[in-house]
Amino acid sequence: MQVTLKILRYNPEKDAQPHYERYTLDAEPTDRILDVLEKIKAHEDGTLTFRRSCAHGICGSCAMRINGRNRLACKTLLQTLDTSKEITVEPILGLPRVKDLVVDMTTFFDNYKKVMPYFVNDEPLPEDGRERLQSPEERERFDDTTKCILCGACTTACPTFWADNSYVGPSAIVNAHRFIFDSRDRAAAERLKILAGESGVFRCRTAFNCTEACPREIDITKAIAEVKRAIITGRLD
Amino acid sequence: MSFKTASEGYVKYQGLGNWAFVLHRLTGLGVILFLAIHVVDTAFVYFAPDLYKEAIALYRSPLFGLGEILLVLSIIYHGLNGLRVIYFDMVNPNMWTIEINRKSVIWTWIITLVLWLPAAVVMGSHILEHLGG
Amino acid sequence: MTTQSRTVDVPQTWESFAWKWMRYSGVIIFILAWIHVLIQDILVGVYKIDIGYVAGRWNGGFWRVYDFLLLFFAFSHGMNGVRQVLYDYIHSAGGRRALNWILLILWAIVVVIGTIAIFAFTPPAA
Amino acid sequence: MSVKTHQYEVVIVGAGGAGLMAALYASQKASTAVISKLYPTRSHTGAAQGGISAALGNIEEDRPEWHTYDTVKGSDYLGDQDAIEFMCFKAPELVYELEHMGLPFDRTPEGRILQRPFGGHTNNETGKPVRRACHAADRTGHMILQTLYQQCIKNDVTFFDEFQVLDLIMVNGKAAGVVAIELATGDLHVFHAKAVIMATGGWGRVWEITSNAYAYTGDGAAIVLRKGLPLEDMEFFQFHPTGIYKLGILITEGVRGEGGVLINDKGERFMEKYAPHVKDLASRDVVSRAMYIEMKEGRGINGQRYLYLDVRPETVNKYAKIDGRTNPDGTPYQVTAEEILHKLPDIIDFCKTYLGVDPVKEPMPVQPTAHYAMGGIPTNVKTEVLADEKGTVVPGLYAAGENACVSVHGANRLGTNSLLDLVVFGKEAGVHAAEYATGAAFEPLPGDAADFARSQLDAILNSKGNERVADIAAEMKHEMMDKVGVFRTEEGMQEALNKIRELKERFQHIHIDDRGKTFNTDLLTAWEIGNLLDIAEVTAASALARKESRGAHSRDDYPKRDDQNWLKHTLAWRRDGEIELRYKPVVLTKYEPKERVY
Ligand SMILES: Cc1cc2nc3c(=O)[nH]c(=O)nc-3n(C[C@H](O)[C@H](O)[C@H](O)COP(=O)(O)OP(=O)(O)OC[C@H]3O[C@@H](n4cnc5c(N)ncnc54)[C@H](O)[C@@H]3O)c2cc1C
Ligand code: HEM
Ligand code: SF4
Ligand code: F3S
Ligand code: FES
């Protein structure tokens, strides 16, 4: 079958403004958008630029706007889209453009680093040198937010973030949640303090774009609500 | 990044939640704008009764009438959506799932319309009644 | 192994207070504003409203208190809403500080004017 | 092009499991920079699913000795036994260390790390599969990568993200740094260092059907080869039995660990013919070959080149009963659809997304997929890179992870041993490189340090032919899949070698579209294909020379293992356009080579 992709192109060395270009080519219904982009790059236009690595939704490289919503190019099959119409492919919104579908992720990672996204527990280790114990229920408590691959689809779908990059964004909150609710961790209070501030969870307007965008199907808005609740009540359950 | 980037997203980004939010924001801003004016004009009854009559006259113009119908729409939608958000956020975060969110947004719109349409009819008929004189 | 519940002590911030405020006030306004709108805009309608109507309404204390509460909650809710909205577009610390002052003054002016009107108004001798 | 210069005592190339583990240790003692062409969390370690092995004995009795023996046997006796013993005895300590860093392993009811069976890991007394793979659902690699990156942030490790290393700087026979291109700007950067650690992962993109990422282009190995250093055991490349049909996306062996079975067109569980004891949990080379034979003999599903991997609860329970499989408490092993969903959530998601198949309701179509490089940059147990068959160390140069060959995997890697390899030898690399660097001086940086890197790029940019890089790559992948894959013959490998040489010649006449500086992936993809061609050539040449079948290297014309002549490691150099092969003995300690039966 034939598909047409309408891709937002931008080369800072040549273009003052981004513009759309259309590519029509043969494809299979089971092709991923990433496969189509690869075909274009391989055979039609080698200058088309995008990030990719794993090709199966696990590395987080290929977040882009496909038909107006954030998705992973490698997890979006043509058969899930209406291929009788043009498919619009644009870079994720809210971060500086670098080239074509590539944006500068620096702010995204800086925001991630602001929430202490790492395990903290300075208490002595178990005497026998073995693992700290954790019940299966305690482990389950934060399972959902351990799945994050830092693809940025959520944060760059968030209306607050579009307007204000200083908002840490849903992805950072997800990663804070992963530790706040880990029974072994001891820095929940510090993280919650950061998140209670001007750039934290209370900037979330519950727009829900983040959850809709998450390729790992993390219930992001719920996680954010749980963090808000932990700040308000001081309870971590 | 900026208002420009944000507006592109508000308008173009595909998602029910996105539009629920944009409408919530627009209606909230609309209502506060109206409220500020409304407080001041009502205060004229005390500070400047003569001006109050002019203000009321203004309210009775058909254009304001239409605005008022929109105001009611805004208050209904903003209030319902606000309650939805409050309930999910404060009472039951487990409701924040894709399925429930989509359904609840759609139901919010339906209920808004169901409540607003009769009000709009009543208010519209008031306008029509007074159109002539 | 059993699961233990944990608590932490998090100092509340202006943002967490504002967040709660938006929600508590929202519920209150929901009741107050809807009744207000139902009566004034729909049932009564602007064509029947004049000084006389207002006078009648503010004859007793109940509607005065009602209208004051509505004014106070709705305006505080709304003004904080405006603050939250504008925080999205104004990013500098200075800009935000200026914004807070401007909104606070506006808020005070409107609430004061409204409050005076509600309580100081005496119906004109008919 | 401007060149920027940086100076760090230790420079680590690659930010996967091996690179990050090295970074955590090196940065404690020496100024350290990690250079990675991908954001660290995009590294392929994140794709690893099933688990990391360690004889913790959390569920049933297990011992590091058994783990060692299983690994030696799994390697088809080509693994160096000193290195294997070192790794397997370190395993518990390292897994606990990961747990102490916060890694969210799944838990037993007692709160300990949960373990599952994996191919080739056995109780040496009963011969039955043992639960040795520590896991976090089917996302173990993801959790390892995230945890290590998180700890690097905590410890303020310096990263150069999206910098692609193009060349290694060698001065007076010692490593003195690397040259990298900054993707965003196209600028070249020289990193002047006392010690360099190579941790760039594998090269599965040499083959058509692969579980490997686009980024798996063997950069590190190719760079080292170009410096006149050898690569070891390149003929051994693992084909994982269960890749999603046509796509190659991996379905973890953990599926079989949880009780899934392979089924042919006749509905038979054919693995019992090939490995009567452990059946579907035989080691990977054995299973992949069995599948090829089934398909060759016409028992592929509908005669096609795939088979079924069946993890539907009814199937699992049926065969668990036949095998007499029990839970730790002795009760018969039984699963429900929910339990499977809980243990293998990502696999189920992949199948639904890419195949439209729900594995708890339908079997999954699978075929062997190119998966893991057993060979690579030769190192000793201290991860020092070796320059020849005599064990001469290249001062300041270290390698760890999939691009290194210690060799702990020999001719065939056991599942879950790679993640273990990364953390054990990643740590060794960090420790030893930092120790070396603190005792060594910076070699003087030559003025032309960046010249070779630049000339490689210029050659591509200025090439005026009309060959498309993608066509050359496609032909290479196809040829390698066909002729240097699971089964090999003299004739086929020779053809492949000729073909690759022809492709290398055609590669001189490519044409690329993008001549800009900003994020020029057209240029870098071409450079990567150049690496793959070099690797393919070494692989085919090493394979052609080895006249026996051992582990992943299986020849129709020499079907038997030949310890008399071939119990030795291959070392391959590229000299004046020719591949030169030499050999070095395998380190044997306790375990005499025996016939391998599962
Ligand atoms: C799908 C899949 C599942 C697997 N499952 C398991 C499992 O369950 N258990 C197990 O033990 N093993 C498993 N493996 C194997 C194991 O995951 C890998 O062998 C291992 O992760 C390799 O780690 P690494 O640190 O060597 O490389 P990687 O994690 O791949 O990291 C390579 C790094 O090098 C960088 N790099 C590469 N080239 C350059 C360059 N030119 N310049 C700068 N940086 C560069 C990359 O950016 C990246 O950061 C699996 C592998 C795959 C593909
Ligand atoms: C009818 C009952 C009302 C309810 C239940 C309600 C509820 C809410 C809630 C919960 C929010 C916060 C949204 C968030 O943080 O995500 C909000 C925001 C807001 N409200 Fe209301 N509200 C009501 C009435 C009003 C009125 C009368 C006004 C105007 C005076 C108003 C103006 C605003 C504004 C401007 C915002 C900010 C919108 C934004 O951040 O985008 N609201 N409302
Ligand atoms: S939460 Fe989901 S969408 Fe956001 S970065 Fe993580 S994986 Fe991506
Ligand atoms: S999109 Fe943004 S506003 Fe909140 S619910 Fe998600 S973070
Ligand atoms: S390429 Fe890895 S997520 Fe798409």
XYZ file of N, CA, C and O in Angstrom, chain A residues 12-13 32 34-35 38 41-61 74-75 77 98-99 102 104-106 109 112-113 117-122 125-126 128-136 139-140 142-143 146-151 175 178-179 182 184 216-217, chain D residues 38-39 41-44 46-47 49 56-58 96 99-113 136-137 139 142-143 146-147 149-151 153-154 161-162 184 205 211-215 247 249-250 342 346 349-350 353-354 468 470-471 513-522 525 528:
584
model
N 18.931 23.967 10.580
C 19.328 25.298 11.045
C 20.379 25.931 10.134
O 20.539 27.148 10.146
N 21.089 25.102 9.365
C 22.116 25.673 8.501
C 21.520 26.278 7.241
O 22.188 27.019 6.533
N 6.332 -0.008 11.099
C 6.288 1.047 12.098
C 6.572 2.378 11.412
O 7.209 2.402 10.356
N 8.744 4.250 12.321
C 10.206 4.265 12.253
C 10.712 3.576 10.988
O 11.658 4.053 10.353
N 10.069 2.461 10.609
C 10.495 1.778 9.385
C 10.325 2.696 8.181
O 11.166 2.732 7.282
N 12.980 5.271 8.184
C 14.236 4.655 7.757
C 14.272 4.479 6.243
O 15.303 4.699 5.611
N 14.913 7.768 4.651
C 16.309 8.169 4.826
C 17.237 7.330 3.933
O 18.181 7.850 3.348
N 16.951 6.048 3.833
C 17.832 5.166 3.077
C 17.747 5.417 1.583
O 18.759 5.432 0.896
N 16.544 5.629 1.081
C 16.397 5.618 -0.373
C 15.994 6.950 -0.983
O 16.186 7.164 -2.166
N 15.378 7.843 -0.190
C 14.907 9.061 -0.831
C 15.671 10.297 -0.410
O 16.040 11.122 -1.232
N 15.869 10.428 0.900
C 16.448 11.677 1.362
C 17.262 11.433 2.631
O 16.732 11.386 3.730
N 18.553 11.277 2.426
C 19.440 10.961 3.548
C 19.565 12.078 4.559
O 20.096 11.866 5.658
N 19.077 13.256 4.222
C 19.228 14.359 5.178
C 18.160 14.311 6.265
O 18.265 15.029 7.258
N 17.116 13.517 6.075
C 16.066 13.430 7.099
C 16.679 12.912 8.402
O 17.340 11.883 8.422
N 16.453 13.670 9.482
C 17.177 13.377 10.719
C 16.238 13.096 11.884
O 15.287 13.847 12.107
N 16.504 11.988 12.558
C 15.715 11.607 13.736
C 16.585 10.713 14.585
O 17.603 10.212 14.140
N 16.167 10.523 15.845
C 16.913 9.622 16.723
C 16.223 8.268 16.763
O 14.999 8.193 16.731
N 17.006 7.218 16.883
C 16.436 5.897 17.110
C 17.547 4.983 17.577
O 18.714 5.218 17.298
N 17.159 3.938 18.304
C 18.148 2.901 18.553
C 17.507 1.520 18.615
O 17.686 0.720 17.721
N 16.711 1.250 19.657
C 16.294 -0.128 19.907
C 15.263 -0.656 18.913
O 15.180 -1.833 18.676
N 14.418 0.249 18.390
C 13.352 -0.125 17.458
C 12.258 -0.994 18.074
O 11.443 -1.551 17.339
N 12.227 -1.126 19.391
C 11.043 -1.784 19.957
C 10.563 -1.152 21.261
O 10.091 -1.842 22.158
N 10.654 0.162 21.322
C 9.980 0.860 22.405
C 10.607 0.707 23.765
O 9.907 0.756 24.776
N 11.931 0.560 23.810
C 12.524 0.295 25.099
C 13.653 1.270 25.435
O 14.046 1.415 26.592
N 14.148 1.998 24.430
C 15.295 2.875 24.698
C 14.878 4.319 24.864
O 15.618 5.120 25.426
N 13.699 4.674 24.325
C 13.209 6.037 24.528
C 13.790 7.077 23.595
O 13.698 8.266 23.855
N 14.370 6.649 22.464
C 14.995 7.626 21.554
C 13.995 8.355 20.661
O 14.240 9.490 20.293
N 8.760 3.905 16.870
C 8.977 2.467 16.718
C 7.865 1.651 17.350
O 7.897 0.432 17.320
N 6.896 2.308 17.976
C 5.794 1.554 18.578
C 4.477 1.894 17.906
O 3.425 1.495 18.358
N 2.396 1.419 14.620
C 2.278 0.695 13.361
C 1.327 1.435 12.431
O 0.342 2.019 12.886
N 16.702 21.080 17.111
C 18.087 20.948 16.663
C 18.082 20.780 15.152
O 18.674 21.555 14.412
N 17.345 19.781 14.679
C 17.252 19.529 13.235
C 16.114 18.543 13.014
O 16.025 17.541 13.730
N 14.735 16.051 15.578
C 15.617 16.009 16.748
C 15.501 17.316 17.537
O 15.623 18.389 16.960
N 16.577 19.387 21.358
C 17.612 19.422 22.387
C 17.002 19.001 23.728
O 16.165 19.697 24.296
N 17.429 17.849 24.225
C 16.807 17.273 25.426
C 17.454 17.767 26.727
O 17.122 17.263 27.804
N 18.381 18.698 26.641
C 19.136 19.090 27.838
C 18.229 19.485 29.008
O 18.386 18.992 30.122
N 16.550 16.527 30.727
C 17.387 15.767 31.659
C 17.772 16.606 32.878
O 17.899 16.074 33.985
N 14.982 16.311 35.221
C 15.018 14.965 35.818
C 16.002 14.955 36.982
O 15.724 14.452 38.067
N 17.172 15.560 36.759
C 18.210 15.516 37.787
C 17.844 16.335 39.026
O 18.424 16.130 40.090
N 16.746 11.731 41.487
C 16.209 10.471 40.944
C 17.160 9.306 41.190
O 17.567 8.615 40.274
N 17.524 9.103 42.436
C 18.424 8.000 42.762
C 18.158 7.543 44.176
O 17.581 8.261 44.993
N 18.579 6.308 44.422
C 18.296 5.667 45.699
C 19.176 6.258 46.800
O 20.372 6.436 46.627
N 18.545 6.576 47.928
C 19.292 7.122 49.053
C 18.944 6.313 50.296
O 17.766 6.183 50.640
N 19.944 5.727 50.894
C 19.740 5.092 52.182
C 21.114 4.908 52.814
O 21.892 4.049 52.402
N 21.428 5.760 53.771
C 22.762 5.721 54.378
C 22.808 4.852 55.626
O 23.828 4.798 56.311
N 24.179 -1.429 56.084
C 23.658 -2.542 55.289
C 23.408 -3.730 56.199
O 23.956 -3.799 57.304
N 22.600 -4.676 55.750
C 22.401 -5.885 56.555
C 23.752 -6.518 56.896
O 24.652 -6.537 56.055
N 24.824 -9.478 57.153
C 25.306 -10.598 56.347
C 25.698 -10.161 54.927
O 26.055 -10.995 54.100
N 25.613 -8.850 54.642
C 26.016 -8.370 53.328
C 24.998 -8.665 52.241
O 25.238 -8.381 51.083
N 23.882 -9.231 52.628
C 22.897 -9.601 51.604
C 21.934 -8.448 51.346
O 22.185 -7.314 51.732
N 20.807 -8.776 50.659
C 19.893 -7.724 50.247
C 19.137 -7.109 51.418
O 18.934 -7.752 52.449
N 18.724 -5.843 51.245
C 17.737 -5.267 52.159
C 16.411 -5.951 51.853
O 16.072 -6.152 50.692
N 15.676 -6.275 52.889
C 14.428 -6.994 52.642
C 13.335 -6.025 52.206
O 13.306 -4.873 52.610
N 12.456 -6.555 51.366
C 11.307 -5.770 50.912
C 10.221 -6.764 50.547
O 10.492 -7.725 49.819
N 9.029 -6.540 51.048
C 7.968 -7.511 50.758
C 7.496 -7.334 49.317
O 7.640 -6.265 48.739
N 6.912 -8.392 48.729
C 6.392 -8.251 47.364
C 5.380 -7.105 47.253
O 5.337 -6.422 46.232
N 7.258 -3.877 47.097
C 7.881 -3.771 45.776
C 6.847 -3.353 44.738
O 7.113 -2.537 43.855
N 5.660 -3.919 44.861
C 4.596 -3.646 43.907
C 4.166 -2.174 43.955
O 3.770 -1.593 42.954
N 5.592 0.631 43.950
C 6.158 1.614 43.019
C 6.508 0.991 41.672
O 7.246 1.564 40.881
N 5.956 -0.197 41.412
C 6.328 -0.891 40.173
C 6.056 -0.055 38.930
O 6.885 0.039 38.032
N 8.648 2.408 37.872
C 9.996 1.940 37.519
C 10.123 1.712 36.015
O 11.210 1.489 35.526
N 8.986 1.749 35.306
C 9.024 1.382 33.893
C 9.527 2.492 32.984
O 9.761 2.279 31.804
N 9.666 3.696 33.537
C 9.963 4.870 32.698
C 11.264 4.709 31.927
O 12.288 4.310 32.468
N 11.232 5.040 30.626
C 12.430 4.960 29.791
C 12.941 6.351 29.419
O 13.752 6.492 28.503
N 12.450 7.372 30.089
C 12.926 8.742 29.874
C 12.838 9.172 28.408
O 13.738 9.825 27.896
N 11.742 8.805 27.780
C 11.595 9.159 26.367
C 11.167 10.610 26.202
O 11.331 11.193 25.139
N 9.783 9.739 38.064
C 11.028 9.184 38.590
C 11.238 9.502 40.061
O 11.919 8.753 40.768
N 9.016 6.935 41.890
C 9.622 5.612 41.961
C 10.438 5.455 43.259
O 10.531 4.367 43.813
N 11.060 6.538 43.727
C 11.847 6.430 44.957
C 11.051 6.809 46.204
O 11.241 6.223 47.264
N 9.373 3.812 47.473
C 10.198 2.614 47.671
C 10.503 2.508 49.159
O 11.162 3.378 49.734
N 12.551 1.067 50.812
C 13.948 1.025 51.247
C 14.595 2.401 51.250
O 15.672 2.596 51.801
N 4.969 3.551 27.841
C 5.124 2.468 28.805
C 3.841 2.293 29.621
O 3.825 1.530 30.589
N 2.816 3.005 29.225
C 1.516 2.895 29.888
C 1.605 3.085 31.397
O 0.977 2.358 32.171
N 24.861 7.666 22.458
C 23.443 7.763 22.820
C 23.361 8.383 24.207
O 24.306 8.286 24.986
N 22.218 8.968 24.554
C 22.013 9.287 25.959
C 22.169 7.970 26.726
O 21.678 6.933 26.273
N 20.804 6.342 29.018
C 19.663 5.448 29.249
C 19.115 4.839 27.961
O 18.202 4.037 28.014
N 19.658 5.258 26.807
C 19.236 4.645 25.538
C 20.083 3.421 25.201
O 19.884 2.802 24.159
N 21.080 3.124 26.035
C 21.991 2.023 25.726
C 21.252 0.697 25.691
O 20.197 0.541 26.313
N 21.859 -0.261 25.002
C 21.116 -1.486 24.759
C 20.986 -2.376 25.984
O 20.168 -3.297 25.998
N 19.483 -1.628 28.404
C 18.087 -1.439 28.798
C 17.133 -2.422 28.152
O 16.002 -2.587 28.612
N 17.570 -3.075 27.082
C 16.685 -4.027 26.400
C 16.731 -5.410 27.021
O 15.876 -6.240 26.738
N 16.213 -8.534 29.178
C 14.922 -8.830 29.772
C 15.016 -9.771 30.964
O 14.645 -9.441 32.078
N 22.627 -17.190 44.417
C 22.240 -16.686 45.733
C 21.594 -17.786 46.565
O 21.627 -17.764 47.786
N 20.965 -18.716 45.863
C 20.258 -19.764 46.575
C 19.079 -19.236 47.380
O 18.759 -19.764 48.443
N 18.418 -18.210 46.893
C 17.296 -17.645 47.643
C 16.082 -18.553 47.668
O 15.239 -18.439 48.547
N 24.147 -8.236 45.054
C 23.776 -7.520 46.281
C 24.153 -6.046 46.175
O 23.420 -5.177 46.633
N 21.533 -4.345 44.388
C 20.358 -4.184 45.255
C 20.592 -3.022 46.213
O 19.701 -2.197 46.439
N 21.782 -2.913 46.725
C 22.069 -1.814 47.650
C 22.033 -0.459 46.952
O 21.816 0.564 47.584
N 22.246 -0.464 45.639
C 22.110 0.784 44.882
C 20.640 1.102 44.613
O 20.333 2.103 43.974
N 19.756 0.213 45.025
C 18.330 0.491 44.895
C 17.631 -0.295 43.805
O 16.445 -0.108 43.568
N 18.350 -1.176 43.119
C 17.708 -1.881 42.009
C 16.478 -2.648 42.489
O 16.557 -3.415 43.443
N 15.342 -2.395 41.855
C 14.091 -3.021 42.325
C 13.879 -4.437 41.802
O 13.071 -4.668 40.921
N 14.610 -5.377 42.366
C 14.372 -6.780 42.001
C 12.989 -7.211 42.471
O 12.451 -6.690 43.447
N 12.444 -8.206 41.773
C 11.231 -8.849 42.285
C 11.593 -9.588 43.565
O 12.745 -9.928 43.790
N 10.581 -9.856 44.395
C 10.866 -10.382 45.728
C 10.178 -11.699 46.017
O 9.091 -11.971 45.508
N 10.801 -12.486 46.877
C 10.155 -13.690 47.398
C 9.261 -13.253 48.565
O 9.398 -12.134 49.060
N 8.371 -14.125 49.019
C 7.526 -13.752 50.166
C 8.350 -13.370 51.385
O 7.901 -12.606 52.229
N 9.576 -13.863 51.480
C 10.429 -13.505 52.625
C 11.107 -12.161 52.408
O 11.864 -11.707 53.274
N 10.900 -11.557 51.256
C 11.498 -10.248 51.009
C 12.856 -10.317 50.342
O 13.547 -9.320 50.222
N 13.255 -11.519 49.888
C 14.552 -11.635 49.222
C 14.398 -11.538 47.710
O 13.283 -11.532 47.180
N 15.544 -11.443 47.027
C 15.533 -11.315 45.568
C 14.968 -12.594 44.945
O 15.400 -13.697 45.284
N 13.804 -8.517 37.560
C 12.730 -7.574 37.835
C 11.783 -7.718 36.663
O 12.040 -7.190 35.587
N 10.730 -8.488 36.849
C 9.832 -8.884 35.758
C 10.668 -9.267 34.540
O 11.661 -9.978 34.674
N 12.250 -6.953 32.784
C 12.886 -5.666 32.520
C 14.182 -5.546 33.303
O 14.536 -4.455 33.744
N 16.744 -3.057 31.888
C 16.234 -1.695 32.092
C 16.537 -1.215 33.501
O 17.033 -0.106 33.706
N 16.248 -2.074 34.464
C 16.446 -1.664 35.860
C 17.936 -1.481 36.160
O 18.321 -0.574 36.891
N 19.024 1.822 34.435
C 18.492 2.985 35.151
C 19.209 3.162 36.489
O 19.618 4.256 36.847
N 19.351 2.060 37.222
C 19.956 2.158 38.548
C 21.389 2.680 38.454
O 21.789 3.559 39.222
N 22.719 4.468 36.054
C 22.716 5.870 35.632
C 22.330 6.774 36.803
O 22.937 7.826 37.034
N 21.329 6.342 37.558
C 20.907 7.123 38.727
C 22.080 7.310 39.692
O 22.316 8.420 40.191
N 22.818 6.240 39.924
C 23.943 6.352 40.844
C 25.023 7.269 40.275
O 25.700 7.973 41.018
N 24.433 9.889 38.462
C 23.960 11.250 38.734
C 24.255 11.597 40.186
O 24.773 12.670 40.502
N 23.955 10.664 41.064
C 24.173 10.898 42.486
C 25.642 11.221 42.745
O 25.966 12.087 43.553
N 27.201 13.331 26.427
C 26.137 12.584 25.762
C 26.067 12.966 24.294
O 26.209 14.136 23.942
N 25.758 11.979 23.461
C 25.682 12.166 22.021
C 26.993 12.707 21.464
O 27.019 13.629 20.662
N 25.519 17.206 17.913
C 24.717 18.418 17.756
C 25.417 19.461 16.897
O 24.760 20.196 16.155
N 23.952 -5.899 14.260
C 23.440 -5.317 13.012
C 24.185 -5.808 11.782
O 23.883 -5.402 10.663
N 18.139 -9.111 17.300
C 17.476 -8.515 18.449
C 18.154 -7.202 18.826
O 17.745 -6.538 19.758
N 19.189 -6.861 18.085
C 20.022 -5.730 18.497
C 19.539 -4.391 17.963
O 18.898 -4.298 16.914
N 19.930 -3.351 18.705
C 19.551 -1.982 18.369
C 20.258 -1.512 17.100
O 21.300 -2.030 16.732
N 19.685 -0.473 16.485
C 20.349 0.182 15.359
C 21.762 0.624 15.742
O 22.660 0.659 14.917
N 21.924 0.997 17.015
C 23.222 1.512 17.440
C 24.265 0.419 17.625
O 25.422 0.715 17.906
N 10.844 -9.679 12.653
C 11.336 -8.453 13.283
C 12.599 -8.702 14.098
O 13.409 -7.800 14.290
N 12.799 -9.003 17.213
C 12.687 -8.509 18.590
C 12.705 -9.697 19.550
O 12.036 -10.707 19.321
N 13.460 -9.539 20.606
C 13.710 -10.690 21.463
C 12.518 -11.066 22.345
O 11.854 -10.214 22.919
N 1.899 -10.980 34.834
C 2.647 -10.275 35.864
C 4.150 -10.497 35.712
O 4.950 -9.602 35.959
N 6.301 -7.012 29.604
C 6.815 -6.356 28.402
C 6.728 -7.249 27.177
O 6.380 -6.804 26.084
N 3.367 -7.162 25.934
C 3.147 -5.898 25.252
C 3.781 -5.914 23.854
O 3.157 -5.495 22.878
N 5.019 -6.425 23.722
C 5.665 -6.481 22.405
C 4.806 -7.297 21.444
O 4.595 -6.902 20.301
N 1.717 -5.440 20.460
C 1.990 -4.285 19.603
C 2.424 -4.713 18.206
O 1.914 -4.206 17.209
N 3.385 -5.625 18.135
C 4.006 -5.879 16.835
C 3.388 -7.045 16.075
O 3.552 -7.152 14.877
N 24.393 3.554 -2.763
C 23.725 3.981 -1.535
C 24.157 3.072 -0.377
O 24.195 1.850 -0.501
N 22.676 2.245 2.264
C 21.651 1.314 2.723
C 21.645 0.039 1.901
O 21.403 -1.053 2.423
N 21.934 0.154 0.603
C 21.946 -1.044 -0.248
C 23.102 -1.951 0.129
O 22.959 -3.175 0.214
N 23.746 12.077 1.237
C 22.991 13.292 0.879
C 23.327 14.469 1.779
O 23.241 15.615 1.372
N 23.659 14.150 3.029
C 23.765 15.228 4.018
C 25.230 15.623 4.174
O 26.058 14.813 4.586
N 25.529 16.863 3.876
C 26.900 17.324 4.023
C 27.019 18.396 5.105
O 28.030 19.076 5.222
N 25.957 18.529 5.890
C 25.951 19.568 6.930
C 26.714 19.132 8.174
O 27.249 18.027 8.255
N 26.777 20.058 9.120
C 27.484 19.767 10.368
C 26.535 19.316 11.486
O 26.879 18.482 12.304
N 25.336 19.900 11.486
C 24.427 19.656 12.590
C 23.838 18.250 12.540
O 23.248 17.867 11.534
N 24.000 17.513 13.594
C 23.376 16.198 13.757
C 23.337 15.405 12.451
O 22.275 14.985 11.991
N 24.490 15.202 11.889
C 24.544 14.531 10.593
C 24.541 13.012 10.762
O 25.577 12.353 10.754
N 23.349 12.443 10.889
C 23.256 10.994 11.069
C 23.485 10.257 9.758
O 23.784 9.063 9.768
N 23.350 10.955 8.659
C 23.627 10.328 7.366
C 25.109 9.944 7.324
O 25.470 8.813 6.986
N 25.894 7.215 10.097
C 25.401 5.889 9.735
C 26.345 5.255 8.724
O 26.675 4.070 8.823
N 29.279 3.984 10.461
C 28.945 2.757 11.199
C 28.870 1.536 10.278
O 29.290 0.439 10.645
